Amino acid sequence: MLTLRLTKDLMKDMKVTSIEETNAASFLSWHVNIYILNKRKHIVFVNDLTRLAIIVDGIRTGQLERLKEKFMLTLREYLLQEGFNETLINKYLEYGAEVVISKTNNRSVLGTMKEVTWFVEDDFYDNIERLKWLNRMIYKPINYKEPIHYFIESLWDHRNYNIV
């Protein structure tokens, strides 16, 4: 089960009122926020454990189901472009069959999200190139590793899928 932890602004935009508090493994938990990039609304997802960032666009107000679908598709496409093993990707995405919406609970992840959304304009010709650039930044909360490499390590470790 994946947990999407929406900020107050995004909950309001998605018209979500019911919040389910859940204890999810940090590898299966994503903080989510609304973000204006190149004068268009985007939604940014940051993984709680690895700080991997995924950005999607084309989501309108109240389209929560579309948001979930687009996130899963973008994550899959991005990981394939990075050369991940498709079996590992499918294993991770199986947890996305059930998605729980909750509220944010980690200020450290929110701080990383603020760093990811620092730029309001860029000149990347596609989203995958933007994600490749973003996920090669080094962050202190993950021991100065790059999120993409830490995500690869975490995919192999079965302990990351267990609820703490």
mmCIF file of N, CA and C in Angstrom, residues 1-6 11 18-31 48 95 98-106 161-164:
data_model
loop_
_atom_site.group_PDB
_atom_site.id
_atom_site.type_symbol
_atom_site.label_atom_id
_atom_site.label_comp_id
_atom_site.label_asym_id
_atom_site.label_seq_id
_atom_site.Cartn_x
_atom_site.Cartn_y
_atom_site.Cartn_z
ATOM 1 N N MET A 1 0.844 -1.168 0.000
ATOM 2 C CA MET A 1 0.000 0.000 0.000
ATOM 3 C C MET A 1 0.897 1.241 0.000
ATOM 4 N N LEU A 2 0.708 2.104 -0.993
ATOM 5 C CA LEU A 2 1.424 3.373 -1.046
ATOM 6 C C LEU A 2 0.637 4.424 -0.276
ATOM 7 N N THR A 3 1.352 5.309 0.383
ATOM 8 C CA THR A 3 0.721 6.407 1.105
ATOM 9 C C THR A 3 1.141 7.710 0.449
ATOM 10 N N LEU A 4 0.155 8.499 0.028
ATOM 11 C CA LEU A 4 0.414 9.832 -0.509
ATOM 12 C C LEU A 4 0.033 10.831 0.568
ATOM 13 N N ARG A 5 1.012 11.582 1.025
ATOM 14 C CA ARG A 5 0.808 12.552 2.100
ATOM 15 C C ARG A 5 0.696 13.945 1.481
ATOM 16 N N LEU A 6 -0.541 14.415 1.326
ATOM 17 C CA LEU A 6 -0.819 15.678 0.668
ATOM 18 C C LEU A 6 -0.686 16.855 1.622
ATOM 19 N N MET A 11 -4.592 19.308 -0.711
ATOM 20 C CA MET A 11 -5.871 18.719 -0.272
ATOM 21 C C MET A 11 -7.029 19.610 -0.671
ATOM 22 N N SER A 18 -11.505 13.687 3.717
ATOM 23 C CA SER A 18 -11.234 12.567 4.613
ATOM 24 C C SER A 18 -9.760 12.205 4.564
ATOM 25 N N ILE A 19 -9.177 12.131 5.742
ATOM 26 C CA ILE A 19 -7.758 11.831 5.852
ATOM 27 C C ILE A 19 -7.622 10.568 6.681
ATOM 28 N N GLU A 20 -6.897 9.620 6.161
ATOM 29 C CA GLU A 20 -6.667 8.382 6.890
ATOM 30 C C GLU A 20 -5.243 8.400 7.431
ATOM 31 N N GLU A 21 -5.106 8.392 8.747
ATOM 32 C CA GLU A 21 -3.775 8.362 9.359
ATOM 33 C C GLU A 21 -3.258 6.933 9.288
ATOM 34 N N THR A 22 -2.057 6.778 8.777
ATOM 35 C CA THR A 22 -1.537 5.436 8.573
ATOM 36 C C THR A 22 -0.059 5.376 8.912
ATOM 37 N N ASN A 23 0.383 4.220 9.362
ATOM 38 C CA ASN A 23 1.802 3.968 9.577
ATOM 39 C C ASN A 23 2.305 3.181 8.387
ATOM 40 N N ALA A 24 2.934 3.858 7.470
ATOM 41 C CA ALA A 24 3.448 3.199 6.273
ATOM 42 C C ALA A 24 4.967 3.182 6.332
ATOM 43 N N ALA A 25 5.554 2.205 5.667
ATOM 44 C CA ALA A 25 7.006 2.179 5.541
ATOM 45 C C ALA A 25 7.418 3.438 4.781
ATOM 46 N N SER A 26 8.489 4.078 5.223
ATOM 47 C CA SER A 26 8.883 5.350 4.605
ATOM 48 C C SER A 26 9.232 5.184 3.129
ATOM 49 N N PHE A 27 9.646 3.991 2.718
ATOM 50 C CA PHE A 27 9.942 3.746 1.307
ATOM 51 C C PHE A 27 8.668 3.723 0.459
ATOM 52 N N LEU A 28 7.548 3.455 1.083
ATOM 53 C CA LEU A 28 6.265 3.399 0.379
ATOM 54 C C LEU A 28 5.424 4.645 0.625
ATOM 55 N N SER A 29 6.027 5.679 1.187
ATOM 56 C CA SER A 29 5.327 6.911 1.512
ATOM 57 C C SER A 29 5.903 8.067 0.696
ATOM 58 N N TRP A 30 5.010 8.885 0.158
ATOM 59 C CA TRP A 30 5.405 10.027 -0.669
ATOM 60 C C TRP A 30 4.703 11.284 -0.175
ATOM 61 N N HIS A 31 5.456 12.367 0.014
ATOM 62 C CA HIS A 31 4.869 13.670 0.305
ATOM 63 C C HIS A 31 4.551 14.330 -1.036
ATOM 64 N N ASP A 48 9.663 9.608 0.945
ATOM 65 C CA ASP A 48 10.094 9.894 2.316
ATOM 66 C C ASP A 48 11.477 9.342 2.637
ATOM 67 N N TYR A 95 2.600 -2.348 -4.944
ATOM 68 C CA TYR A 95 2.138 -1.711 -3.719
ATOM 69 C C TYR A 95 1.216 -0.537 -4.026
ATOM 70 N N GLU A 98 -3.095 -0.246 -4.092
ATOM 71 C CA GLU A 98 -3.899 0.411 -3.067
ATOM 72 C C GLU A 98 -3.151 1.662 -2.623
ATOM 73 N N VAL A 99 -3.813 2.810 -2.772
ATOM 74 C CA VAL A 99 -3.206 4.093 -2.412
ATOM 75 C C VAL A 99 -4.046 4.732 -1.315
ATOM 76 N N VAL A 100 -3.379 5.143 -0.246
ATOM 77 C CA VAL A 100 -4.036 5.798 0.883
ATOM 78 C C VAL A 100 -3.624 7.260 0.890
ATOM 79 N N ILE A 101 -4.588 8.139 1.127
ATOM 80 C CA ILE A 101 -4.316 9.572 1.214
ATOM 81 C C ILE A 101 -4.229 9.946 2.684
ATOM 82 N N SER A 102 -3.184 10.680 3.031
ATOM 83 C CA SER A 102 -2.979 11.099 4.410
ATOM 84 C C SER A 102 -2.440 12.524 4.406
ATOM 85 N N LYS A 103 -2.178 13.046 5.590
ATOM 86 C CA LYS A 103 -1.605 14.390 5.671
ATOM 87 C C LYS A 103 -0.103 14.287 5.923
ATOM 88 N N THR A 104 0.609 15.356 5.664
ATOM 89 C CA THR A 104 2.062 15.371 5.823
ATOM 90 C C THR A 104 2.430 15.145 7.284
ATOM 91 N N ASN A 105 3.619 14.540 7.480
ATOM 92 C CA ASN A 105 4.030 14.251 8.853
ATOM 93 C C ASN A 105 5.543 14.361 9.059
ATOM 94 N N ASN A 106 6.277 14.869 8.075
ATOM 95 C CA ASN A 106 7.732 14.889 8.190
ATOM 96 C C ASN A 106 8.269 16.211 7.648
ATOM 97 N N TYR A 161 10.147 -2.470 2.697
ATOM 98 C CA TYR A 161 8.737 -2.666 2.386
ATOM 99 C C TYR A 161 7.903 -2.981 3.626
ATOM 100 N N ASN A 162 8.551 -3.116 4.745
ATOM 101 C CA ASN A 162 7.846 -3.454 5.992
ATOM 102 C C ASN A 162 7.429 -2.206 6.727
ATOM 103 N N ILE A 163 6.266 -2.256 7.332
ATOM 104 C CA ILE A 163 5.776 -1.138 8.133
ATOM 105 C C ILE A 163 6.546 -1.101 9.434
ATOM 106 N N VAL A 164 6.972 0.089 9.786
ATOM 107 C CA VAL A 164 7.752 0.262 10.999
ATOM 108 C C VAL A 164 6.859 0.334 12.207
#
